[in-house]
Coordinates of C-alpha atoms in Angstrom, one line a residue:
M8 CA 64.9 -78.0 12.4
V9 CA 62.5 -80.1 10.0
V10 CA 66.1 -81.2 8.2
L11 CA 67.5 -82.4 11.4
K12 CA 64.5 -84.1 12.7
D13 CA 64.4 -85.9 9.4
R14 CA 68.2 -86.8 9.3
I15 CA 67.6 -88.2 12.9
Q16 CA 64.6 -90.2 12.0
E17 CA 66.7 -91.7 8.8
L18 CA 69.8 -92.5 11.4
E19 CA 67.2 -94.3 13.6
T20 CA 65.8 -95.9 10.8
Q21 CA 69.3 -97.4 9.5
M22 CA 70.4 -98.3 13.4
N23 CA 66.8 -100.2 13.2
T24 CA 68.1 -101.9 9.9
M25 CA 71.4 -102.9 11.2
R26 CA 69.9 -104.2 14.7
D27 CA 67.7 -106.5 12.6
E28 CA 70.6 -107.4 10.3
L29 CA 72.5 -108.2 13.3
E30 CA 69.9 -110.3 14.8
N31 CA 69.2 -112.0 11.6
K32 CA 72.7 -112.7 10.6
H33 CA 74.1 -115.7 12.4
L34 CA 77.5 -115.1 10.8
E35 CA 80.6 -115.9 12.6
G36 CA 82.6 -113.3 14.1
D37 CA 82.9 -111.2 17.1
V38 CA 79.0 -109.7 17.5
A39 CA 80.1 -107.8 21.0
S40 CA 82.7 -106.1 18.8
L41 CA 80.3 -105.5 16.0
R42 CA 77.8 -104.0 18.5
E43 CA 80.3 -101.9 20.3
K44 CA 81.3 -100.8 16.8
Y45 CA 78.2 -99.7 16.0
Q46 CA 77.2 -98.2 19.5
R47 CA 80.2 -95.9 18.8
D48 CA 79.4 -94.9 15.5
F49 CA 75.7 -94.1 16.8
E50 CA 77.2 -92.2 19.6
S51 CA 79.3 -90.1 17.1
L52 CA 76.3 -89.5 14.7
K53 CA 74.4 -88.9 17.7
A54 CA 76.6 -86.4 18.7
T55 CA 77.3 -84.9 15.6
C56 CA 73.7 -84.7 14.8
E57 CA 73.2 -83.0 18.4
R58 CA 76.1 -80.3 17.9
G59 CA 74.7 -79.6 14.2
F60 CA 71.1 -79.5 15.7
A61 CA 72.5 -77.0 18.5
A62 CA 74.4 -74.9 15.8
M63 CA 71.4 -74.9 13.6
E64 CA 68.6 -74.0 16.4
E65 CA 71.4 -71.1 17.5
T66 CA 71.3 -70.0 14.1
H67 CA 67.6 -70.3 13.8
H68 CA 67.2 -68.2 17.1
K69 CA 69.6 -65.6 15.6
V70 CA 67.6 -65.4 12.3
I71 CA 64.4 -64.9 14.2
E72 CA 65.9 -62.2 16.3
D73 CA 67.1 -60.4 13.2
L74 CA 63.5 -60.6 11.5
Q75 CA 61.8 -59.8 14.8
R76 CA 64.3 -56.8 15.0
Q77 CA 63.8 -55.8 11.5
H78 CA 59.8 -56.3 12.1
Q79 CA 59.9 -54.1 14.8
R80 CA 61.7 -51.2 12.9
E81 CA 59.2 -51.6 9.8
I82 CA 56.1 -51.2 12.6
S83 CA 57.9 -48.6 14.0
K84 CA 58.4 -46.7 10.5
L85 CA 54.9 -47.8 10.0
M86 CA 53.4 -46.5 12.8
E87 CA 55.4 -43.1 12.5
E88 CA 54.1 -42.8 8.9
R89 CA 50.8 -43.5 10.0
E90 CA 50.9 -41.1 13.1
R91 CA 52.3 -38.5 10.4
L92 CA 49.4 -39.2 7.5
L93 CA 46.8 -39.1 10.2
A94 CA 48.3 -35.6 11.6
E95 CA 48.0 -34.6 8.1
E96 CA 44.5 -35.8 7.5
T97 CA 43.5 -34.5 10.7
A98 CA 45.0 -31.1 9.9
A99 CA 43.4 -31.1 6.2
T100 CA 40.1 -32.2 7.7
I101 CA 40.2 -29.4 10.2
A102 CA 40.9 -27.0 7.5
A103 CA 38.2 -28.2 5.4
I104 CA 35.6 -28.0 8.4
E105 CA 36.9 -24.5 9.2
A106 CA 36.1 -23.6 5.2
M107 CA 33.1 -25.2 5.1
K108 CA 31.9 -23.5 8.5
N109 CA 33.2 -20.0 7.2
A110 CA 31.0 -20.6 3.9
H111 CA 27.8 -21.9 5.9
K112 CA 28.3 -18.7 8.0
E113 CA 28.6 -16.2 4.9
E114 CA 25.7 -18.4 3.3
L115 CA 24.1 -18.1 6.4
E116 CA 24.3 -14.6 6.9
K117 CA 23.5 -13.5 3.1
T118 CA 20.3 -15.8 3.6
Q119 CA 19.4 -13.8 6.8
R120 CA 20.1 -10.8 5.2
S121 CA 18.0 -11.5 2.0
Q122 CA 15.4 -13.0 4.6
L123 CA 15.5 -9.6 6.8
S124 CA 15.0 -7.4 3.5
G125 CA 12.2 -9.5 2.4
L126 CA 10.5 -9.6 6.1
N127 CA 10.9 -5.5 6.3
S128 CA 9.3 -5.4 2.8
D129 CA 6.3 -7.7 3.9
I130 CA 6.1 -5.7 7.4
D131 CA 5.7 -2.5 5.5
E132 CA 3.2 -3.9 3.2
L133 CA 1.1 -5.9 6.0
R134 CA 1.6 -2.4 7.4
L135 CA 0.2 -0.4 4.8
Q136 CA -2.7 -2.8 4.3
Y137 CA -3.4 -2.6 8.0
E138 CA -3.7 1.0 8.1
E139 CA -6.2 0.9 5.1
E140 CA -8.2 -1.9 6.5
L141 CA -8.2 0.0 10.0
Q142 CA -9.3 3.2 8.1
S143 CA -12.0 1.3 6.4
I144 CA -13.2 -0.2 9.5
Q145 CA -13.0 3.5 11.4
R146 CA -15.1 5.0 8.5
E147 CA -17.5 1.8 9.1
L148 CA -17.9 2.5 12.5
E149 CA -18.4 6.0 12.3
V150 CA -21.4 5.2 10.0
L151 CA -22.9 2.6 12.2
S152 CA -22.2 4.8 15.3
E153 CA -24.1 7.7 13.3
Q154 CA -26.9 5.6 12.4
Y155 CA -27.0 3.9 16.1
S156 CA -27.2 7.4 17.2
Q157 CA -29.7 8.5 14.8
K158 CA -31.9 5.4 15.7
C159 CA -31.5 6.3 19.5
L160 CA -32.5 9.8 18.8
E161 CA -35.8 8.1 16.7
N162 CA -36.1 5.8 19.4
A163 CA -36.5 8.5 22.1
H164 CA -38.7 10.9 20.0
L165 CA -40.8 7.7 19.3
A166 CA -40.9 7.2 23.2
Q167 CA -41.9 10.7 24.0
A168 CA -44.7 10.7 21.4
L169 CA -45.9 7.1 22.8
E170 CA -46.1 8.5 26.2
A171 CA -47.9 11.5 25.0
E172 CA -50.1 9.3 23.0
R173 CA -50.8 7.6 26.5
Q174 CA -51.5 10.8 28.0
A175 CA -54.0 11.5 25.4
L176 CA -55.8 8.3 25.6
R177 CA -56.0 8.5 29.2
Q178 CA -57.2 12.2 28.8
C179 CA -59.7 10.8 26.4
Q180 CA -61.0 8.2 29.0
R181 CA -61.3 10.7 31.8
E182 CA -63.5 13.0 29.2
N183 CA -65.5 10.0 28.2
Q184 CA -66.1 8.9 31.7
E185 CA -67.2 12.5 32.8
L186 CA -69.3 12.7 29.6
N187 CA -71.3 9.5 30.3
A188 CA -71.6 10.6 34.0
H189 CA -73.0 13.8 32.8
N190 CA -75.3 12.1 30.2
Q191 CA -76.6 10.1 33.2
E192 CA -77.3 12.9 35.0
L193 CA -79.0 14.3 31.9
N194 CA -81.0 11.0 31.4
N195 CA -82.3 11.1 35.0
R196 CA -82.8 14.6 34.8
L197 CA -85.2 14.0 31.6
S198 CA -87.0 11.4 33.4
A199 CA -87.6 13.5 36.2
E200 CA -89.2 16.2 33.9
I201 CA -90.9 13.8 31.9
T202 CA -92.5 12.1 35.4
R203 CA -93.3 15.8 36.4
M204 CA -95.0 16.8 33.0
R205 CA -97.1 13.5 33.4
S206 CA -98.0 14.7 37.0
C207 CA -99.0 17.9 35.7
F208 CA -101.2 16.5 33.0
S209 CA -102.7 14.4 35.2
G210 CA -103.1 16.1 38.6
E211 CA -103.8 19.7 37.6
T212 CA -106.8 20.0 35.8
A213 CA -108.2 22.7 38.3
L214 CA -105.8 25.3 36.9
S215 CA -106.6 27.7 33.9
P216 CA -106.1 27.3 30.6
L217 CA -103.8 30.2 30.3
T218 CA -101.6 29.0 32.9
Q219 CA -101.8 25.2 31.7
G220 CA -100.7 26.6 27.9
K221 CA -97.6 28.4 29.3
D222 CA -96.7 25.0 31.5
V223 CA -97.5 23.2 28.4
Y224 CA -95.2 25.7 26.2
E225 CA -92.1 25.8 28.8
L226 CA -92.2 21.8 29.3
E227 CA -92.1 21.5 25.3
V228 CA -89.3 23.9 24.9
L229 CA -87.3 22.1 27.8
L230 CA -88.0 18.6 26.5
R231 CA -86.5 20.2 23.1
I232 CA -83.6 21.4 24.9
K233 CA -83.2 18.2 26.4
E234 CA -83.3 16.6 23.1
S235 CA -80.7 19.0 21.6
E236 CA -78.5 18.7 24.4
I237 CA -78.7 14.7 24.0
Q238 CA -78.1 15.0 20.1
Y239 CA -74.8 17.1 21.1
L240 CA -73.9 14.5 23.6
K241 CA -74.1 11.6 21.4
Q242 CA -72.3 13.5 18.7
E243 CA -69.4 14.3 21.2
I244 CA -69.6 10.9 22.4
H245 CA -69.4 9.7 18.8
S246 CA -66.6 12.2 18.1
L247 CA -64.5 11.0 21.2
K248 CA -65.2 7.3 20.0
D249 CA -63.3 8.0 16.6
E250 CA -60.6 10.1 18.6
L251 CA -60.2 7.1 20.6
Q252 CA -59.8 4.6 17.8
S253 CA -57.6 6.9 16.0
A254 CA -55.2 7.4 19.4
L255 CA -55.4 3.3 19.8
R256 CA -54.2 3.0 16.0
D257 CA -51.7 5.7 16.8
K258 CA -50.5 4.0 19.5
K259 CA -50.4 0.8 17.7
Y260 CA -48.5 2.1 15.1
A261 CA -46.1 3.9 17.7
T262 CA -45.6 0.7 19.4
D263 CA -44.9 -1.5 16.3
K264 CA -42.2 1.5 15.3
Y265 CA -40.8 1.3 18.6
K266 CA -40.4 -2.3 18.3
D267 CA -38.9 -2.2 14.7
I268 CA -36.4 0.6 15.6
Y269 CA -35.4 -1.4 19.0
T270 CA -34.8 -4.6 16.5
E271 CA -32.6 -2.4 14.1
L272 CA -30.5 -0.6 17.1
S273 CA -29.9 -4.4 18.3
I274 CA -28.7 -5.9 15.0
V275 CA -26.7 -2.3 14.6
K276 CA -25.3 -2.8 18.0
A277 CA -24.6 -6.5 17.3
K278 CA -23.0 -5.7 13.9
A279 CA -21.0 -2.9 15.3
D280 CA -19.8 -5.3 18.2
C281 CA -18.8 -7.8 15.6
D282 CA -16.9 -5.2 13.6
I283 CA -15.3 -4.1 16.8
S284 CA -13.9 -7.7 17.7
K285 CA -12.5 -8.2 14.3
L286 CA -11.0 -5.0 14.5
K287 CA -9.1 -5.9 17.6
E288 CA -8.1 -9.4 16.4
K289 CA -6.6 -7.6 13.4
L290 CA -4.7 -5.1 15.5
L291 CA -3.4 -7.7 17.8
I292 CA -2.4 -9.6 14.8
A293 CA -0.6 -6.5 13.4
T294 CA 1.3 -6.0 16.5
E295 CA 2.6 -9.4 16.7
A296 CA 3.9 -9.1 13.2
L297 CA 5.5 -5.4 14.0
G298 CA 7.3 -7.1 17.4
E299 CA 5.1 -4.3 19.2
R300 CA 4.3 -5.4 23.2
T301 CA 1.4 -3.3 23.7
V302 CA -0.8 -1.0 21.8
D303 CA -3.4 1.0 23.2
G304 CA -6.7 0.3 21.4
T305 CA -9.0 3.1 20.9
V306 CA -12.4 2.9 19.1
T307 CA -14.2 6.0 18.0
S308 CA -17.0 7.3 19.9
G309 CA -20.5 7.5 18.8
Y310 CA -22.1 10.8 18.5
D311 CA -23.9 12.5 21.3
I312 CA -27.7 11.6 21.3
M313 CA -28.6 14.6 23.2
K314 CA -26.4 16.7 20.5
S315 CA -27.8 15.3 17.5
K316 CA -30.0 17.5 15.6
S317 CA -31.9 15.0 13.3
N318 CA -35.4 15.0 13.2
P319 CA -37.4 11.9 11.2
D320 CA -40.1 12.2 9.3
F321 CA -42.4 10.1 11.4
I322 CA -42.0 12.5 14.5
K323 CA -44.2 14.7 12.8
K324 CA -46.9 12.6 12.4
E325 CA -46.6 12.1 16.0
Q326 CA -46.4 15.6 16.9
S327 CA -49.5 16.1 14.6
T328 CA -51.6 13.2 16.3
S329 CA -50.5 14.5 19.7
S330 CA -51.8 18.1 18.7
K331 CA -54.8 16.5 17.4
Q332 CA -55.5 14.8 20.9
L333 CA -54.3 17.6 22.9
R334 CA -56.6 20.4 21.1
G335 CA -59.2 22.9 22.4
V336 CA -61.3 22.0 25.4
R337 CA -64.7 20.7 25.0
S338 CA -68.0 22.8 24.9
K339 CA -68.9 24.0 28.1
S340 CA -72.7 23.6 27.1
L341 CA -72.5 20.0 26.5
K342 CA -70.8 19.8 30.3
E343 CA -72.6 22.2 32.3
G344 CA -75.9 22.4 30.6
L345 CA -77.4 25.7 28.5
T346 CA -78.7 28.6 30.1
V347 CA -82.2 29.9 29.6
Q348 CA -81.3 32.5 26.9
E349 CA -79.4 29.9 24.9
R350 CA -82.1 27.4 25.3
M351 CA -84.8 29.9 24.0
K352 CA -82.6 30.5 20.8
L353 CA -82.2 27.1 20.4
F354 CA -85.9 26.6 20.4
E355 CA -86.6 29.7 18.3
A356 CA -84.3 28.4 15.4
K357 CA -85.8 25.3 15.5
D358 CA -89.3 26.8 15.2
S359 CA -88.1 29.0 12.4
K360 CA -86.7 25.6 10.8
K361 CA -90.3 24.2 10.9
I362 CA -91.9 27.1 9.2

């Protein structure tokens, strides 16, 4: 195509040159015939060029069609080759993936078996450790329960002793009030006797000396008896005051002991509750590790307080104090007064001491 175009351009250039020569040349001759000749040559050349151009174009189209068919065949072959290679690569990839999947599955199963065996050993070790800790905590709970029961028993005994002390204190207070009333009565009687004696000394001068001496003697005896009763009453009051002070001291000691035991019981109970809470937490953790759903928790019950036979040492002191407060009844002569014979014996004993 390019060659034909160049040839046409060359012919056109020659024709233009010839035209210029014809125009520039003013030779004689037949210009019209020459022009016709040139025109015929030009037409023949043009027809030849057109035929050559058409043949060339047809040949070019055939070559292009052949190239297109060859290119299409090569493309088809390449597509077939690509499909074949892609299928082979896909099959190889699938086989490799299956192999990797099988290897991964085997490795995963192996790892799971090793982990399961390790987990079983860990669970066994954890179960043994849990059982040991559970037994230890149960022993501690038994000891704490025994201590708590003993403290409760001591508290009960102490409460009984404290109640006995209170009863003894009330008894001493009643006896003290009775003795004070009796002492007031004796003081009133003594004042009346002294008044009567004074009236006898001042108003009975007309009596005989023998009768007057007898009355004076009886009054002296009565006075000494009253003095003796007053001394006995003072001693009894002093003894009751001492016993009252002792009872108050024992009461204070029992109250302090009761407070100490109550504090100890509170501490022991709090510790036992804390240990029970820790035990429940450990039990829950162990059951979760073992995969159990529910476990019935049991706690060791403490000793029965009423069935315990423990007897603390300080109870003996409380019992001795109670027996001391509840000893024999007071002397009848100090509450109801002395008889006549007892008064005479007392007076004779004092006279013999004076002699």
